[in-house]
mmCIF file of C-alpha atoms in Angstrom:
data_model
loop_
_atom_site.group_PDB
_atom_site.id
_atom_site.type_symbol
_atom_site.label_atom_id
_atom_site.label_comp_id
_atom_site.label_asym_id
_atom_site.label_seq_id
_atom_site.Cartn_x
_atom_site.Cartn_y
_atom_site.Cartn_z
ATOM 1 C CA MET A 1 -10.183 22.458 -36.634
ATOM 2 C CA LYS A 2 -7.310 21.482 -34.394
ATOM 3 C CA TRP A 3 -4.759 21.436 -37.187
ATOM 4 C CA ALA A 4 -5.717 24.992 -38.090
ATOM 5 C CA LYS A 5 -5.345 26.014 -34.459
ATOM 6 C CA ILE A 6 -1.931 24.385 -34.276
ATOM 7 C CA THR A 7 -0.525 26.806 -36.806
ATOM 8 C CA SER A 8 -1.389 29.666 -34.475
ATOM 9 C CA LEU A 9 0.409 28.220 -31.516
ATOM 10 C CA CYS A 10 3.866 29.486 -32.497
ATOM 11 C CA LEU A 11 5.319 26.675 -30.427
ATOM 12 C CA THR A 12 8.078 25.686 -32.797
ATOM 13 C CA THR A 13 10.508 28.252 -31.432
ATOM 14 C CA LEU A 14 9.535 27.405 -27.878
ATOM 15 C CA ALA A 15 9.995 23.705 -28.473
ATOM 16 C CA LEU A 16 13.403 24.263 -30.001
ATOM 17 C CA PHE A 17 14.310 26.375 -26.960
ATOM 18 C CA LEU A 18 14.119 23.256 -24.838
ATOM 19 C CA SER A 19 14.436 20.638 -27.581
ATOM 20 C CA GLY A 20 17.420 19.084 -25.890
ATOM 21 C CA CYS A 21 15.188 18.363 -22.919
ATOM 22 C CA ALA A 22 12.743 16.109 -24.747
ATOM 23 C CA THR A 23 14.583 12.847 -24.263
ATOM 24 C CA ASP A 24 13.528 9.214 -24.279
ATOM 25 C CA ASN A 25 13.472 8.061 -20.670
ATOM 26 C CA GLY A 26 12.066 4.631 -21.420
ATOM 27 C CA ASP A 27 15.446 2.898 -21.633
ATOM 28 C CA SER A 28 17.033 4.648 -18.672
ATOM 29 C CA VAL A 29 15.992 2.001 -16.154
ATOM 30 C CA GLY A 30 16.878 -1.653 -16.475
ATOM 31 C CA LEU A 31 13.494 -2.879 -15.254
ATOM 32 C CA ASN A 32 10.707 -2.932 -17.831
ATOM 33 C CA ILE A 33 7.538 -3.929 -16.050
ATOM 34 C CA GLY A 34 4.290 -3.759 -17.961
ATOM 35 C CA PRO A 35 2.125 -0.790 -16.957
ATOM 36 C CA GLN A 36 -1.288 -1.110 -15.422
ATOM 37 C CA ILE A 37 -4.055 1.289 -16.280
ATOM 38 C CA SER A 38 -4.911 3.634 -13.436
ATOM 39 C CA SER A 39 -8.338 2.088 -12.909
ATOM 40 C CA PHE A 40 -6.683 -1.061 -11.497
ATOM 41 C CA PHE A 41 -6.181 0.704 -8.185
ATOM 42 C CA ASP A 42 -8.442 2.874 -6.100
ATOM 43 C CA SER A 43 -7.757 6.295 -7.540
ATOM 44 C CA LYS A 44 -10.063 7.843 -4.941
ATOM 45 C CA SER A 45 -7.713 6.973 -2.078
ATOM 46 C CA GLU A 46 -5.994 10.104 -0.858
ATOM 47 C CA ALA A 47 -2.421 9.923 0.349
ATOM 48 C CA VAL A 48 -1.902 10.721 4.018
ATOM 49 C CA VAL A 49 1.248 12.745 4.652
ATOM 50 C CA ASP A 50 3.284 11.565 7.626
ATOM 51 C CA GLU A 51 5.102 14.645 8.846
ATOM 52 C CA ASN A 52 7.516 12.474 10.833
ATOM 53 C CA LYS A 53 8.869 10.792 7.727
ATOM 54 C CA ILE A 54 11.870 11.981 5.758
ATOM 55 C CA LYS A 55 10.714 13.773 2.614
ATOM 56 C CA LEU A 56 12.443 12.537 -0.506
ATOM 57 C CA ASP A 57 13.706 14.938 -3.156
ATOM 58 C CA VAL A 58 12.194 14.138 -6.549
ATOM 59 C CA ILE A 59 13.645 14.435 -10.042
ATOM 60 C CA ILE A 60 11.195 14.609 -12.968
ATOM 61 C CA PRO A 61 13.080 14.469 -16.267
ATOM 62 C CA VAL A 62 11.333 16.043 -19.249
ATOM 63 C CA PHE A 63 8.844 13.475 -20.529
ATOM 64 C CA ASP A 64 9.544 11.161 -23.429
ATOM 65 C CA PRO A 65 7.358 12.786 -26.125
ATOM 66 C CA GLY A 66 6.280 9.368 -27.370
ATOM 67 C CA LEU A 67 7.249 9.986 -30.974
ATOM 68 C CA SER A 68 7.612 6.846 -33.059
ATOM 69 C CA GLU A 69 10.556 6.026 -35.290
ATOM 70 C CA GLU A 70 11.619 8.409 -38.036
ATOM 71 C CA GLY A 71 9.520 8.197 -41.167
ATOM 72 C CA SER A 72 6.170 7.773 -39.469
ATOM 73 C CA ASN A 73 3.239 9.726 -40.827
ATOM 74 C CA TYR A 74 2.554 11.910 -37.814
ATOM 75 C CA GLU A 75 -0.332 13.745 -39.452
ATOM 76 C CA GLU A 76 -2.231 10.513 -39.952
ATOM 77 C CA GLU A 77 -1.567 9.644 -36.316
ATOM 78 C CA GLY A 78 -2.846 13.058 -35.235
ATOM 79 C CA ILE A 79 0.557 14.104 -33.881
ATOM 80 C CA TRP A 80 2.425 17.345 -34.471
ATOM 81 C CA PRO A 81 6.024 16.579 -33.389
ATOM 82 C CA GLU A 82 7.003 20.089 -32.280
ATOM 83 C CA LEU A 83 3.832 20.394 -30.209
ATOM 84 C CA ARG A 84 4.455 16.982 -28.654
ATOM 85 C CA ARG A 85 8.001 17.994 -27.714
ATOM 86 C CA ALA A 86 6.650 21.142 -26.110
ATOM 87 C CA GLU A 87 4.123 19.016 -24.225
ATOM 88 C CA ALA A 88 6.984 16.846 -22.958
ATOM 89 C CA ASN A 89 8.275 19.901 -21.085
ATOM 90 C CA ARG A 90 4.833 21.110 -20.017
ATOM 91 C CA PHE A 91 3.708 17.714 -18.704
ATOM 92 C CA ALA A 92 6.839 17.354 -16.551
ATOM 93 C CA PHE A 93 6.186 20.794 -15.068
ATOM 94 C CA MET A 94 2.499 20.035 -14.457
ATOM 95 C CA LEU A 95 3.420 16.830 -12.648
ATOM 96 C CA LYS A 96 5.952 18.783 -10.588
ATOM 97 C CA LYS A 97 3.237 21.199 -9.450
ATOM 98 C CA ALA A 98 0.843 18.361 -8.662
ATOM 99 C CA MET A 99 3.468 16.550 -6.588
ATOM 100 C CA GLU A 100 4.361 19.735 -4.731
ATOM 101 C CA ASN A 101 0.694 20.229 -3.890
ATOM 102 C CA THR A 102 0.578 16.864 -2.095
ATOM 103 C CA GLU A 103 3.155 18.204 0.397
ATOM 104 C CA ALA A 104 4.454 14.624 0.631
ATOM 105 C CA PHE A 105 7.861 15.267 -0.937
ATOM 106 C CA GLY A 106 10.924 17.413 -0.469
ATOM 107 C CA ALA A 107 12.139 19.458 -3.414
ATOM 108 C CA VAL A 108 10.515 18.444 -6.714
ATOM 109 C CA ARG A 109 12.655 19.432 -9.690
ATOM 110 C CA VAL A 110 12.228 19.170 -13.457
ATOM 111 C CA THR A 111 15.473 18.365 -15.247
ATOM 112 C CA PRO A 112 16.554 17.881 -18.875
ATOM 113 C CA ASP A 113 17.324 14.197 -18.240
ATOM 114 C CA HIS A 114 17.762 11.640 -15.457
ATOM 115 C CA THR A 115 21.426 12.376 -14.656
ATOM 116 C CA ALA A 116 20.692 14.909 -11.901
ATOM 117 C CA THR A 117 20.997 13.674 -8.323
ATOM 118 C CA GLY A 118 17.810 13.078 -6.372
ATOM 119 C CA ASP A 119 16.227 10.485 -4.095
ATOM 120 C CA LEU A 120 13.279 9.519 -6.287
ATOM 121 C CA TYR A 121 12.899 9.646 -10.070
ATOM 122 C CA VAL A 122 9.569 9.926 -11.867
ATOM 123 C CA LEU A 123 10.020 9.104 -15.551
ATOM 124 C CA GLY A 124 7.120 10.043 -17.805
ATOM 125 C CA LYS A 125 6.125 9.194 -21.358
ATOM 126 C CA ILE A 126 3.283 10.665 -23.416
ATOM 127 C CA ILE A 127 1.098 7.919 -24.872
ATOM 128 C CA GLU A 128 -1.688 10.118 -26.270
ATOM 129 C CA SER A 129 -2.645 13.782 -26.255
ATOM 130 C CA ASP A 130 -5.143 15.272 -28.691
ATOM 131 C CA GLY A 131 -7.030 17.823 -26.593
ATOM 132 C CA ASP A 132 -9.860 15.401 -25.826
ATOM 133 C CA ASP A 133 -8.008 12.324 -24.608
ATOM 134 C CA VAL A 134 -4.691 12.179 -22.808
ATOM 135 C CA GLU A 135 -2.663 9.268 -21.484
ATOM 136 C CA ILE A 136 0.761 9.093 -19.898
ATOM 137 C CA GLU A 137 2.945 6.325 -18.532
ATOM 138 C CA ILE A 138 4.793 6.930 -15.278
ATOM 139 C CA LYS A 139 7.755 4.886 -14.058
ATOM 140 C CA VAL A 140 9.026 5.497 -10.519
ATOM 141 C CA VAL A 141 12.463 4.364 -9.383
ATOM 142 C CA ASP A 142 14.641 5.468 -6.480
ATOM 143 C CA ILE A 143 18.329 6.420 -6.543
ATOM 144 C CA SER A 144 19.347 2.870 -5.649
ATOM 145 C CA GLY A 145 17.851 1.661 -8.934
ATOM 146 C CA ARG A 146 14.948 -0.070 -7.201
ATOM 147 C CA HIS A 147 11.794 0.026 -9.308
ATOM 148 C CA TRP A 148 8.685 1.163 -7.388
ATOM 149 C CA PHE A 149 5.996 0.906 -10.023
ATOM 150 C CA THR A 150 4.990 1.621 -13.613
ATOM 151 C CA ARG A 151 1.446 2.814 -14.275
ATOM 152 C CA SER A 152 -0.595 4.406 -17.009
ATOM 153 C CA PHE A 153 -2.846 7.360 -16.224
ATOM 154 C CA ASP A 154 -5.457 8.687 -18.592
ATOM 155 C CA HIS A 155 -8.182 11.296 -18.708
ATOM 156 C CA ASP A 156 -11.066 12.000 -21.069
ATOM 157 C CA VAL A 157 -12.063 15.651 -21.277
ATOM 158 C CA ASP A 158 -15.825 15.996 -20.938
ATOM 159 C CA SER A 159 -17.469 17.680 -23.919
ATOM 160 C CA SER A 160 -19.073 20.230 -21.587
ATOM 161 C CA TYR A 161 -15.758 21.223 -19.992
ATOM 162 C CA TYR A 162 -15.032 24.121 -22.337
ATOM 163 C CA LYS A 163 -18.589 25.451 -22.110
ATOM 164 C CA SER A 164 -18.263 26.337 -18.434
ATOM 165 C CA ILE A 165 -16.878 29.783 -17.700
ATOM 166 C CA ARG A 166 -15.466 28.372 -14.463
ATOM 167 C CA ASN A 167 -12.958 26.377 -16.499
ATOM 168 C CA LYS A 168 -11.641 29.325 -18.479
ATOM 169 C CA GLY A 169 -7.856 29.451 -18.257
ATOM 170 C CA LYS A 170 -7.661 25.988 -16.681
ATOM 171 C CA ASP A 171 -5.902 22.996 -18.205
ATOM 172 C CA PRO A 172 -8.375 20.102 -18.612
ATOM 173 C CA TYR A 173 -5.531 17.611 -18.179
ATOM 174 C CA THR A 174 -4.898 18.673 -14.568
ATOM 175 C CA PRO A 175 -6.899 15.830 -12.922
ATOM 176 C CA MET A 176 -4.637 13.244 -14.543
ATOM 177 C CA PHE A 177 -1.506 14.804 -13.069
ATOM 178 C CA GLU A 178 -3.165 15.102 -9.674
ATOM 179 C CA GLU A 179 -4.048 11.408 -9.812
ATOM 180 C CA ALA A 180 -0.484 10.456 -10.779
ATOM 181 C CA ALA A 181 1.010 12.616 -8.025
ATOM 182 C CA ASN A 182 -1.364 11.140 -5.460
ATOM 183 C CA ARG A 183 -0.421 7.623 -6.562
ATOM 184 C CA VAL A 184 3.274 8.297 -6.004
ATOM 185 C CA ALA A 185 2.479 9.822 -2.601
ATOM 186 C CA LEU A 186 0.429 6.741 -1.689
ATOM 187 C CA GLU A 187 3.459 4.570 -2.409
ATOM 188 C CA LEU A 188 5.393 6.399 0.321
ATOM 189 C CA GLU A 189 3.095 4.852 2.912
ATOM 190 C CA ASP A 190 4.656 1.428 2.239
ATOM 191 C CA TYR A 191 8.109 2.576 3.354
ATOM 192 C CA GLU A 192 9.597 3.137 6.786
ATOM 193 C CA ASN A 193 11.806 6.064 7.732
ATOM 194 C CA THR A 194 14.829 3.763 7.952
ATOM 195 C CA GLN A 195 14.328 2.901 4.272
ATOM 196 C CA PHE A 196 14.090 6.574 3.335
ATOM 197 C CA GLU A 197 17.263 7.256 5.289
ATOM 198 C CA LYS A 198 19.075 4.594 3.262
ATOM 199 C CA ILE A 199 17.781 6.122 0.035
ATOM 200 C CA THR A 200 19.008 9.604 0.953
ATOM 201 C CA ARG A 201 22.395 8.220 1.997
ATOM 202 C CA ILE A 202 22.736 6.308 -1.243
ATOM 203 C CA ALA A 203 22.007 9.583 -3.036
ATOM 204 C CA GLU A 204 24.849 11.233 -1.138
ATOM 205 C CA VAL A 205 27.263 8.389 -1.818
ATOM 206 C CA ARG A 206 26.367 8.223 -5.507
ATOM 207 C CA PHE A 207 26.982 11.961 -5.806
ATOM 208 C CA GLY A 208 30.261 11.431 -3.974
ATOM 209 C CA VAL A 209 31.298 8.653 -6.367
ATOM 210 C CA ASN A 210 30.852 11.126 -9.194
ATOM 211 C CA MET A 211 33.365 13.421 -7.492
ATOM 212 C CA SER A 212 35.784 10.900 -6.032
ATOM 213 C CA GLU A 213 35.340 7.281 -7.000
ATOM 214 C CA ASP A 214 38.213 6.146 -4.805
ATOM 215 C CA ALA A 215 36.691 7.693 -1.683
ATOM 216 C CA PHE A 216 33.080 6.552 -2.103
ATOM 217 C CA SER A 217 32.772 3.579 -4.450
ATOM 218 C CA LYS A 218 33.568 1.019 -1.720
ATOM 219 C CA MET A 219 30.536 2.178 0.255
ATOM 220 C CA LEU A 220 28.144 0.624 -2.265
ATOM 221 C CA THR A 221 27.611 -2.763 -3.814
ATOM 222 C CA ILE A 222 25.641 -3.094 -7.041
ATOM 223 C CA LYS A 223 23.825 -6.266 -8.023
ATOM 224 C CA ASN A 224 21.360 -6.582 -10.894
ATOM 225 C CA GLY A 225 21.373 -2.813 -11.313
ATOM 226 C CA VAL A 226 20.389 -2.101 -7.698
ATOM 227 C CA ALA A 227 22.789 -0.342 -5.303
ATOM 228 C CA THR A 228 23.023 -1.394 -1.652
ATOM 229 C CA LEU A 229 24.642 0.753 1.021
ATOM 230 C CA ILE A 230 27.299 -1.125 2.998
ATOM 231 C CA SER A 231 28.890 1.799 4.828
ATOM 232 C CA PHE A 232 28.576 5.540 5.279
ATOM 233 C CA PRO A 233 31.142 8.115 6.427
ATOM 234 C CA SER A 234 30.870 9.877 9.766
ATOM 235 C CA GLU A 235 29.194 13.282 9.849
ATOM 236 C CA ASP A 236 32.540 15.015 10.406
ATOM 237 C CA ASP A 237 34.244 13.290 7.473
ATOM 238 C CA PRO A 238 36.025 16.027 5.441
ATOM 239 C CA MET A 239 35.322 14.417 2.071
ATOM 240 C CA LEU A 240 31.626 14.000 2.889
ATOM 241 C CA ASN A 241 31.366 17.661 3.883
ATOM 242 C CA ARG A 242 33.129 18.759 0.705
ATOM 243 C CA THR A 243 30.770 16.736 -1.466
ATOM 244 C CA ARG A 244 27.784 18.118 0.427
ATOM 245 C CA ALA A 245 28.965 21.650 -0.257
ATOM 246 C CA VAL A 246 29.337 20.889 -3.958
ATOM 247 C CA ARG A 247 25.941 19.214 -4.012
ATOM 248 C CA VAL A 248 24.297 22.307 -2.544
ATOM 249 C CA ARG A 249 25.723 24.371 -5.399
ATOM 250 C CA ASP A 250 24.525 21.734 -7.855
ATOM 251 C CA GLN A 251 21.008 21.887 -6.385
ATOM 252 C CA ILE A 252 20.997 25.685 -6.582
ATOM 253 C CA PHE A 253 21.782 25.420 -10.290
ATOM 254 C CA VAL A 254 18.896 22.965 -10.812
ATOM 255 C CA ASP A 255 16.623 25.191 -8.716
ATOM 256 C CA ASP A 256 17.448 28.123 -10.992
ATOM 257 C CA LEU A 257 16.548 25.929 -13.950
ATOM 258 C CA GLN A 258 13.006 25.615 -12.576
ATOM 259 C CA GLU A 259 12.361 29.245 -13.515
ATOM 260 C CA THR A 260 13.217 28.394 -17.125
ATOM 261 C CA TYR A 261 10.633 25.616 -17.162
ATOM 262 C CA ARG A 262 8.085 27.822 -15.413
ATOM 263 C CA ALA A 263 8.579 30.647 -17.931
ATOM 264 C CA PHE A 264 8.313 28.198 -20.836
ATOM 265 C CA ASN A 265 5.068 26.839 -19.404
ATOM 266 C CA VAL A 266 3.604 30.322 -18.901
ATOM 267 C CA GLN A 267 4.608 31.438 -22.389
ATOM 268 C CA MET A 268 3.018 28.503 -24.183
ATOM 269 C CA GLU A 269 -0.085 28.208 -21.995
ATOM 270 C CA PRO A 270 -2.527 30.666 -23.667
ATOM 271 C CA SER A 271 -2.072 29.218 -27.154
ATOM 272 C CA TYR A 272 -1.932 25.663 -25.823
ATOM 273 C CA LEU A 273 -5.275 26.038 -24.044
ATOM 274 C CA VAL A 274 -6.782 27.302 -27.312
ATOM 275 C CA TRP A 275 -5.449 24.227 -29.115
ATOM 276 C CA GLN A 276 -6.945 21.901 -26.495
ATOM 277 C CA GLU A 277 -10.404 23.289 -27.257
#
């Protein structure tokens, strides 16, 4: 029984270790466009990586665990809150690995929330996860605030999956994350390099505004929650170079954080795979 297996997971301490990372990302973007199930598009299409295009850096905040309001009967819903919060961290890390494997992006980083600076943000929410069926919602938005798409991805684990020795030690949810990563990579094909250049410059200016509003705020206009670049400093601008130096240190800190998420994922994996069975 799954509930009996849950007690052996010892995930409560692990979940609390990163409990501050399990945040609700659903309200972080002004646009709320209804999701489409993944079968509405051709999931078999493989993204083609254009090596001549700028590669965008991606931020994946820890997933929204999808827990309903306080007072809900989680047991009746088949949800163990601490496990779901742990999954919120694990799912973000699994999507990170899947997106890295496409080789279509720059640095892909998991972060506690969406306040870190990046070019592209992939906001995830767990809709269902019970070991047999899993569904997530993915919302993609760039640093300008422009909404790319919102989709649902799901996967049903075949009853024969756990019987094959070839699948030992593998996460049966992996195909769903690969599909989601491929879908984001496919979206890149609709953009030109000039658009990517604007996105990366907006990322630099927005980071600069955080350091010196007076120096950078006039370089952007914001309308309906979307930022538009109206100017950009020269490459030898002292303030730009100072902000770039600070941003490098900021990225190093976030890069170091990736080891924390990796270690958390490794530590919970053996017991989690047992629970999935």
